[in-house]
PDB file of C-alpha atoms in Angstrom:
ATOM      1  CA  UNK D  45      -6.566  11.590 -27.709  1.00 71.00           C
ATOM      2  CA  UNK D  46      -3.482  13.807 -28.824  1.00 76.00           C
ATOM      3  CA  UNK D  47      -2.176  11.013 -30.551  1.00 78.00           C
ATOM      4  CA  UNK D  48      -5.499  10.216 -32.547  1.00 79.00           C
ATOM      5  CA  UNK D  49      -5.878  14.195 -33.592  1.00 80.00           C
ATOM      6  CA  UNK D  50      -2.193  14.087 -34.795  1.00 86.00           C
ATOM      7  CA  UNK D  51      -2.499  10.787 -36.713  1.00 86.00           C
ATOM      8  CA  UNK D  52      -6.142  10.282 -37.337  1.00 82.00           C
ATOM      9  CA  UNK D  53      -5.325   6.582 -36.037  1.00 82.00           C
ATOM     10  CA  UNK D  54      -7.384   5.253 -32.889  1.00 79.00           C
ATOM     11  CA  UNK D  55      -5.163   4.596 -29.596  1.00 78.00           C
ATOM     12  CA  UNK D  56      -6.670   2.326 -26.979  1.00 83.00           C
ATOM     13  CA  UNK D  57      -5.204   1.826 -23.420  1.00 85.00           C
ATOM     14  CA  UNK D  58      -4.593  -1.732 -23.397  1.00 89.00           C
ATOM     15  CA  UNK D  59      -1.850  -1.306 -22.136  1.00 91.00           C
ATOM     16  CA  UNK D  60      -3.324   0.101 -18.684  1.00 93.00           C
ATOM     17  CA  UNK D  61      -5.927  -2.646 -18.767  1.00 94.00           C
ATOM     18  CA  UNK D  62      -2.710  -5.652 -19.477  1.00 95.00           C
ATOM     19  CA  UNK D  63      -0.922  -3.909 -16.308  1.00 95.00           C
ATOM     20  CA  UNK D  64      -3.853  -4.730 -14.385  1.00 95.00           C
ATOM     21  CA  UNK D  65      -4.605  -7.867 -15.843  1.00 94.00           C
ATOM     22  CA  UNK D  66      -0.600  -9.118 -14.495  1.00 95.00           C
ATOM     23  CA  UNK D  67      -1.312  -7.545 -11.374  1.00 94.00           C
ATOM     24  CA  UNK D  68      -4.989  -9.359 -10.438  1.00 95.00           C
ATOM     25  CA  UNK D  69      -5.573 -12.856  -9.742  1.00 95.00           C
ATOM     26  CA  UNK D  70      -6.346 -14.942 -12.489  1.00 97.00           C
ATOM     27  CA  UNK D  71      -9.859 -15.179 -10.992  1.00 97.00           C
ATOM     28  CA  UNK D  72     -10.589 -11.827 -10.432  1.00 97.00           C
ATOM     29  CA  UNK D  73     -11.911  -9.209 -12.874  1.00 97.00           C
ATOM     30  CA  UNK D  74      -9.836  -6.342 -13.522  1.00 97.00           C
ATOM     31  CA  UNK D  75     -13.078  -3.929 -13.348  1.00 97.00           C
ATOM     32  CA  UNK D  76     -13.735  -4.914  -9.810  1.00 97.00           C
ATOM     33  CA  UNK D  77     -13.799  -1.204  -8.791  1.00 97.00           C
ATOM     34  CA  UNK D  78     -12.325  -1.236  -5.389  1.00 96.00           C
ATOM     35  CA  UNK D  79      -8.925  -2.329  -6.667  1.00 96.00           C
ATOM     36  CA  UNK D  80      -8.520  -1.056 -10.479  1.00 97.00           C
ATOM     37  CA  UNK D  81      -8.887   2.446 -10.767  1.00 97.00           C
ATOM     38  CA  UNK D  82      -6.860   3.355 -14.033  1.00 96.00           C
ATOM     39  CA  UNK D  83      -6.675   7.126 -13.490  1.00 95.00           C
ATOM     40  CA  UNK D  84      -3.688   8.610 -11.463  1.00 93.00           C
ATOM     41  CA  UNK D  85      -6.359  12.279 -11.994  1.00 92.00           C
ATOM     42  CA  UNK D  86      -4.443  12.882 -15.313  1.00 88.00           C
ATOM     43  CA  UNK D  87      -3.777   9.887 -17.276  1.00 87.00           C
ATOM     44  CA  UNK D  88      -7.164   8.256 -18.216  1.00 89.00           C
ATOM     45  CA  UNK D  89      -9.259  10.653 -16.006  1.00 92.00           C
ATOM     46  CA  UNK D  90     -11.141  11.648 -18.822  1.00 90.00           C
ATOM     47  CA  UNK D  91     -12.776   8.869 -20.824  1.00 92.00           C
ATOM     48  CA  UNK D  92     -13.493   8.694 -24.429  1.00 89.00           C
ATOM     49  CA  UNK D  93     -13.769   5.783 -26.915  1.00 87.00           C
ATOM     50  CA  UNK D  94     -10.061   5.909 -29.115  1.00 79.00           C
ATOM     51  CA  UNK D  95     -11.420   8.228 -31.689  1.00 76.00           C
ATOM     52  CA  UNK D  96     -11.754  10.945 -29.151  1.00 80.00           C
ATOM     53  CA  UNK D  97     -15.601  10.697 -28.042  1.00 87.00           C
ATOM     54  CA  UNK D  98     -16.283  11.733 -24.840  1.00 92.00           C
ATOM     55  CA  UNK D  99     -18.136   8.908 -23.164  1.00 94.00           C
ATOM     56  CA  UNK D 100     -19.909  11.970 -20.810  1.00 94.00           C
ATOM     57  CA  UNK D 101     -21.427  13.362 -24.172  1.00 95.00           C
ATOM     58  CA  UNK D 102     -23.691  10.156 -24.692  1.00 94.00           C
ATOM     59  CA  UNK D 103     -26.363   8.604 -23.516  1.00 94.00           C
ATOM     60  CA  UNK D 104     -26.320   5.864 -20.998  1.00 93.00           C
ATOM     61  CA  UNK D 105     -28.388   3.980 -23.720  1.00 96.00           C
ATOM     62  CA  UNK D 106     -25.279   4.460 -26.182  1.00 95.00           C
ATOM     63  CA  UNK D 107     -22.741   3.354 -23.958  1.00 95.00           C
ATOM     64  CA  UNK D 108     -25.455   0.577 -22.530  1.00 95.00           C
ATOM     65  CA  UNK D 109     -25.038  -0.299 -26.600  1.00 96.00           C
ATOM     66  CA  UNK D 110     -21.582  -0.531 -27.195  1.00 95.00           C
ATOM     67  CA  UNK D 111     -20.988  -2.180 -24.102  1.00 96.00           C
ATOM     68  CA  UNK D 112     -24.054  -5.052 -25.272  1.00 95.00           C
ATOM     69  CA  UNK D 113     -21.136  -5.400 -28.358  1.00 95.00           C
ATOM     70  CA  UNK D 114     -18.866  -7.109 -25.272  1.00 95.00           C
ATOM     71  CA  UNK D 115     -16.606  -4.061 -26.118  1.00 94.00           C
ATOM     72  CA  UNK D 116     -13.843  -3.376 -23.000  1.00 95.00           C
ATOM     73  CA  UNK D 117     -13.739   0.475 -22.142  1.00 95.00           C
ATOM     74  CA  UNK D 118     -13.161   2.764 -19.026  1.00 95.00           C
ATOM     75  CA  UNK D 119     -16.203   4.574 -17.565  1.00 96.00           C
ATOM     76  CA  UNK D 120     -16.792   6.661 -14.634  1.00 96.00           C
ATOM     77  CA  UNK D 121     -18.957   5.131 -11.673  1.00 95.00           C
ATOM     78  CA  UNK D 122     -21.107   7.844  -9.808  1.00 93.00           C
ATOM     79  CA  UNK D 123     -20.552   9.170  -6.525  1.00 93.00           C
ATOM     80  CA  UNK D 124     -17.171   7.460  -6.897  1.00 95.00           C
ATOM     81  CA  UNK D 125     -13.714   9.430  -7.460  1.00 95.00           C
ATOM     82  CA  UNK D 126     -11.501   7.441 -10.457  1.00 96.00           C
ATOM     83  CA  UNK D 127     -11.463   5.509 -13.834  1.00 97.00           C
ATOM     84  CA  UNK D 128     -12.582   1.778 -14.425  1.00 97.00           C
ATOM     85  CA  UNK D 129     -13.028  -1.112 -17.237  1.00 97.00           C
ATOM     86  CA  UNK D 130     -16.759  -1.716 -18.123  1.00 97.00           C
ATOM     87  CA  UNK D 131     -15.556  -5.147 -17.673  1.00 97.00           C
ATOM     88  CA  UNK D 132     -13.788  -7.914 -18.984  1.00 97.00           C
ATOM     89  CA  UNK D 133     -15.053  -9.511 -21.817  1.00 97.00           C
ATOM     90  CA  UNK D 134     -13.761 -11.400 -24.546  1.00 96.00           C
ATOM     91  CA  UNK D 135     -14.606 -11.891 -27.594  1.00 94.00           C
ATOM     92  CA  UNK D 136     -16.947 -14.694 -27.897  1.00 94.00           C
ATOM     93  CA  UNK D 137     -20.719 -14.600 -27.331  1.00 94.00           C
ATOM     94  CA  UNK D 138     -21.828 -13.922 -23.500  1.00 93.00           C
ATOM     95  CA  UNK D 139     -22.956 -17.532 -22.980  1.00 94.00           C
ATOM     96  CA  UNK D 140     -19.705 -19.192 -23.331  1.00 95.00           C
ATOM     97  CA  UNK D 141     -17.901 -20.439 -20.786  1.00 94.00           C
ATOM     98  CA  UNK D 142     -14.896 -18.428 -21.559  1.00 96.00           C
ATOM     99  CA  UNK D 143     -17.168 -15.368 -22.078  1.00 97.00           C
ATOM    100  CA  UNK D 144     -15.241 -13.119 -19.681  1.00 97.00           C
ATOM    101  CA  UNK D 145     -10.913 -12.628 -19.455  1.00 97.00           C
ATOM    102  CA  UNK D 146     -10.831 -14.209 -15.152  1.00 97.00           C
ATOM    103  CA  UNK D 147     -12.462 -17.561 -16.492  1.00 96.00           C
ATOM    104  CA  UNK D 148      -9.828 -17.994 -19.262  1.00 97.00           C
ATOM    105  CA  UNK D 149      -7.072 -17.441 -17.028  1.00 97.00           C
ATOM    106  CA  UNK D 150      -8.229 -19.849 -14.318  1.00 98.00           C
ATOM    107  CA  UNK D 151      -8.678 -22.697 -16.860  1.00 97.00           C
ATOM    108  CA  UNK D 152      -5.508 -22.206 -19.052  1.00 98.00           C
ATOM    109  CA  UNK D 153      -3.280 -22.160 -15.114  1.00 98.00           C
ATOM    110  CA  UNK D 154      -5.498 -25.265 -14.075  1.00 98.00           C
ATOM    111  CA  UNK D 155      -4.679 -27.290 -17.371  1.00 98.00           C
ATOM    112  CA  UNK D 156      -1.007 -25.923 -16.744  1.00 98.00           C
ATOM    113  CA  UNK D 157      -0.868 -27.079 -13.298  1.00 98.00           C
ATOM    114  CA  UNK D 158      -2.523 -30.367 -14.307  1.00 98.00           C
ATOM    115  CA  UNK D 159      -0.011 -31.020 -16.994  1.00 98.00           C
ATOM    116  CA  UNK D 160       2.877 -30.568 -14.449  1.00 98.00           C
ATOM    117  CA  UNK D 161       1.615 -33.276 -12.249  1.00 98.00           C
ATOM    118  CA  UNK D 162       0.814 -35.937 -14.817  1.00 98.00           C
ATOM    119  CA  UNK D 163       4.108 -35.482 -17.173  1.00 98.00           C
ATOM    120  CA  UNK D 164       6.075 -37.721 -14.674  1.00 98.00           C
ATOM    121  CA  UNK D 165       3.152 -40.444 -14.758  1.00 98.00           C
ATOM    122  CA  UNK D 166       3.816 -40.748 -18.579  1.00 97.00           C
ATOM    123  CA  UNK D 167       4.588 -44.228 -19.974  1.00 97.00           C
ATOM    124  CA  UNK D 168       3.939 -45.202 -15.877  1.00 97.00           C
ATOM    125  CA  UNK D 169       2.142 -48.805 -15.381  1.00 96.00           C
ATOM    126  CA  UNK D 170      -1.111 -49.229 -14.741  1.00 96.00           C
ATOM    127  CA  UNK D 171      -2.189 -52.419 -12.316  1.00 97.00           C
ATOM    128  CA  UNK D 172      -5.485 -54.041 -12.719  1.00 97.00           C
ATOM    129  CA  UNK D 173      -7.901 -55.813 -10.406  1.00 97.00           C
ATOM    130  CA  UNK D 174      -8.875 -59.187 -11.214  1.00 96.00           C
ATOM    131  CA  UNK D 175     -12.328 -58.444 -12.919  1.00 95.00           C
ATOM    132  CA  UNK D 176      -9.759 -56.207 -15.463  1.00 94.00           C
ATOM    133  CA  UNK D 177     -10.873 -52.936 -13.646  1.00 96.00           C
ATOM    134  CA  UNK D 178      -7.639 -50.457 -12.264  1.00 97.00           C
ATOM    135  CA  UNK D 179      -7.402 -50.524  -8.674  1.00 98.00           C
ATOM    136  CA  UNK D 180      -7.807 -48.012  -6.173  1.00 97.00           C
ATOM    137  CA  UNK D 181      -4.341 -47.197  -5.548  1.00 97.00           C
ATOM    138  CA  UNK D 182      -3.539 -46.828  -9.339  1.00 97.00           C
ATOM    139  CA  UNK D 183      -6.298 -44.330  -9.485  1.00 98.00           C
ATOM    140  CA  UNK D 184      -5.657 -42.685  -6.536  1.00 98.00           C
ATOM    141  CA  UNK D 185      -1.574 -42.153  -7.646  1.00 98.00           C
ATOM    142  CA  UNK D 186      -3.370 -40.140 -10.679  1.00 98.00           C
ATOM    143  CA  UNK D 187      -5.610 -38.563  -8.848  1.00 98.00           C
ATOM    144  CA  UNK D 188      -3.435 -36.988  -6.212  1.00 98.00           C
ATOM    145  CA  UNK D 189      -1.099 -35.961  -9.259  1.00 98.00           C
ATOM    146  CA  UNK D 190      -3.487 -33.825 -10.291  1.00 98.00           C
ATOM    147  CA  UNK D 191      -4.939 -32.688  -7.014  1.00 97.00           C
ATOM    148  CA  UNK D 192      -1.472 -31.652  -5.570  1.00 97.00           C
ATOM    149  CA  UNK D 193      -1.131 -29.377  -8.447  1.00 98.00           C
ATOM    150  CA  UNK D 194      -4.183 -28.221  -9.405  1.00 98.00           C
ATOM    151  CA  UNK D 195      -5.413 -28.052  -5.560  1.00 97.00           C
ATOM    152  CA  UNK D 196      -3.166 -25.263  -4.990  1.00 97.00           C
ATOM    153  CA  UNK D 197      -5.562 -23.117  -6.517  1.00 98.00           C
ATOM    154  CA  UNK D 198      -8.141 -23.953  -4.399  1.00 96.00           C
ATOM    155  CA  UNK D 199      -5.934 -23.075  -1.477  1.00 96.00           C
ATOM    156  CA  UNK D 200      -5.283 -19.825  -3.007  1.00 97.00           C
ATOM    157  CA  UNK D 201      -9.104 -19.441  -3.309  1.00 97.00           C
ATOM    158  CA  UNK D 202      -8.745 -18.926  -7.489  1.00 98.00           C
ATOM    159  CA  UNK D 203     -11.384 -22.100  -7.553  1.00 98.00           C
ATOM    160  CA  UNK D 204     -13.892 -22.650  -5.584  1.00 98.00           C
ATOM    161  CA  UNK D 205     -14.167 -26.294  -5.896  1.00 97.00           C
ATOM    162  CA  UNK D 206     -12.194 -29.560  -8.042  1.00 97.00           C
ATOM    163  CA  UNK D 207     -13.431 -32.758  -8.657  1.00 97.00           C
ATOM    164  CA  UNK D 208     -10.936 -35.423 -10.594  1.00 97.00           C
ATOM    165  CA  UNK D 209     -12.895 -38.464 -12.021  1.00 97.00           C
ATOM    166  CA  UNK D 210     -10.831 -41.716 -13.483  1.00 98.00           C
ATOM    167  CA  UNK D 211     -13.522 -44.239 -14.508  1.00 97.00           C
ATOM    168  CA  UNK D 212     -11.891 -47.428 -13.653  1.00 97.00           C
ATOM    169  CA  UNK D 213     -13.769 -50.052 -16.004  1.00 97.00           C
ATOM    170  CA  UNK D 214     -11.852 -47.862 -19.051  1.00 96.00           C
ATOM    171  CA  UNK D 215      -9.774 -50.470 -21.738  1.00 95.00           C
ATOM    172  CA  UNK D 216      -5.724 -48.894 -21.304  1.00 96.00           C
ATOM    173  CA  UNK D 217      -4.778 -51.965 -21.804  1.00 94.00           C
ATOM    174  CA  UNK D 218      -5.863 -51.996 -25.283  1.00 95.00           C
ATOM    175  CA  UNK D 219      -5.665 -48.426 -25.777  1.00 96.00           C
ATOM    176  CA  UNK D 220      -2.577 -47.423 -23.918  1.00 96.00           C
ATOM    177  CA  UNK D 221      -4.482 -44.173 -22.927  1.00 97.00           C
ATOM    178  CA  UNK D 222      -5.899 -43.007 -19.881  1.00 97.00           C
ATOM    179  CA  UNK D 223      -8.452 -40.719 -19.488  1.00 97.00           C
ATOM    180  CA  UNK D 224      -9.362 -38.401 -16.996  1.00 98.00           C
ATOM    181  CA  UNK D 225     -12.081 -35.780 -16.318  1.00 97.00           C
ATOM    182  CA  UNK D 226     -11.544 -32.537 -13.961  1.00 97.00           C
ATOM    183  CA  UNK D 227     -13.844 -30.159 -13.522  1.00 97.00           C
ATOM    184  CA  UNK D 228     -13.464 -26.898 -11.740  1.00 97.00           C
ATOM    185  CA  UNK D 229     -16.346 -24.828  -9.554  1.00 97.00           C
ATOM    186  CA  UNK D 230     -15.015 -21.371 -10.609  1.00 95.00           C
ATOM    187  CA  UNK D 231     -15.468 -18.428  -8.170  1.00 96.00           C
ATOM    188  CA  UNK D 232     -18.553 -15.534  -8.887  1.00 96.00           C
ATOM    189  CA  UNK D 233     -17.633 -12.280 -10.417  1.00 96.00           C
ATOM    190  CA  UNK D 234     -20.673  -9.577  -8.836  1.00 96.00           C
ATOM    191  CA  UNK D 235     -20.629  -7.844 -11.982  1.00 95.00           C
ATOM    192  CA  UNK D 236     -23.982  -6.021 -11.067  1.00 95.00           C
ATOM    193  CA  UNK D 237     -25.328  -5.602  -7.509  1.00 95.00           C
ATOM    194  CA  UNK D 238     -29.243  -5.373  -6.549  1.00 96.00           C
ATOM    195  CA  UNK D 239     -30.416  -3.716  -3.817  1.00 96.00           C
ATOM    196  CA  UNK D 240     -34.112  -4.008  -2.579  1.00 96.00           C
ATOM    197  CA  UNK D 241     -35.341  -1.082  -0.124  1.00 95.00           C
ATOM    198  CA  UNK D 242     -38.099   0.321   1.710  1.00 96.00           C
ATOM    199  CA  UNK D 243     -39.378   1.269   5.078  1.00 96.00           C
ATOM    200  CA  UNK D 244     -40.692  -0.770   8.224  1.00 91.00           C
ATOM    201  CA  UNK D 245     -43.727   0.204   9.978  1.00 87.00           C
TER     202      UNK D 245
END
C-alpha cells in the first residue's frame, strides 16, 4: 500500500502466494486455511486489493464479484485469527479442467514423470502375436514404465487413482508410433463446506 501511494502503480503479493505455492503439494490448494495463513500480524494482516482498497470497506456482494472474475486475493475468514488466498484460480473459465493452480501442477509432474519412464523405451522393439496384435509382455514393459514413475504419485497421495491403456490391435508397424492413454483420478479440493443442522426431539 505504501508503495502504490508513492508510485501510483498497483503492488500485488504474488510473491507471498509463489512461496506458498513451492511449499504445498502440487495437489493441494494454497488457500486451504489450516496451513496458509499469509499474515505474520503485520505483513498482509490488513487486506486490500493493490490499489489500496480495503477489502473490510465492501460488501460481501463486491468481493463475492470480483472473486466470480476468478481473481486470486487474500481475505479474512471469520472467527478465525490470520490472512488467506480466496483461492487458486487460473485464468481460464471455471469449467476447465485446469480451472484451478493444484490441477495444473499435478498434470504437468505426471506428464514429467511419464516422460522419464518412457525416454529409455524410445526406438525399443515391439513383438507381435501371431494375429499381428502386441503381446502382453510388450504392453506390460510400457505399462509398468509409466506406472513406476507416475505411480509414485499415487503413493504420495497427489492422485487419487491411474489407469494406463495401450490398445494392442494399434498398426506400429506401419506407423512406427505407439500410443498410449493415462488418465489420472485427481484428489478433491473442499473449497466450500455445507453444514445441515437442527434439533432432535
Amino acid at each position: 500500500y505504501e508503495m502504490f501511494k508513492a508510485t501510483g502503480k498497483t503492488v500485488s503479493n504474488i510473491g507471498a502466494f509463489l512461496g506458498a505455492l513451492s511449499l504445498s503439494r502440487v495437489s493441494a490448494s494454497f488457500a486451504e486455511v489450516g496451513k496458509f495463513n499469509f499474515s505474520n500480524t503485520i505483513e498482509n494482516e490488513v487486506t486490500m486489493f493493490g490499489n489500496g482498497q480495503l477489502l473490510s470497506a465492501l460488501s460481501d456482494n463486491k468481493i463475492d464479484a470480483v472473486d466470480d472474475y476468478r481473481y486470486v486475493f487474500t481475505i479474512k475468514r471469520t472467527g478465525y485469527e490470520g490472512t488467506f488466498a480466496n483461492n487458486n484460480y487460473t485464468a481460464i473459465a471455471s469449467t476447465s479442467d485446469y480451472a484451478y493452480i493444484n490441477d495444473n501442477r499435478v498434470i504437468d509432474k505426471a506428464i514429467r514423470l511419464a516422460r522419464t519412464g518412457l525416454i529409455p523405451l524410445l526406438s525399443s522393439e515391439i513383438i507381435f502375436n501371431e494375429d499381428g496384435t502386441m503381446t502382453d509382455i510388450t504392453i506390460a514393459i510400457f505399462e509398468d514404465a509409466i506406472k513406476d514413475q507416475v505411480g509414485q504419485m499415487l503413493t504420495a497421495q497427489e492422485i487419487s487413482g491411474l489407469t494406463v491403456v495401450i490398445d494392442p490391435s494399434q498398426d506400429v508397424a506401419s506407423t512406427s508410433n505407439l500410443e498410449v492413454s493415462m488418465t489420472l483420478k485427481q484428489n478433491g479440493i473442499a473449497r466450500s463446506i455445507s453444514v445441515t443442522i437442527g434439533f432432535k426431539i
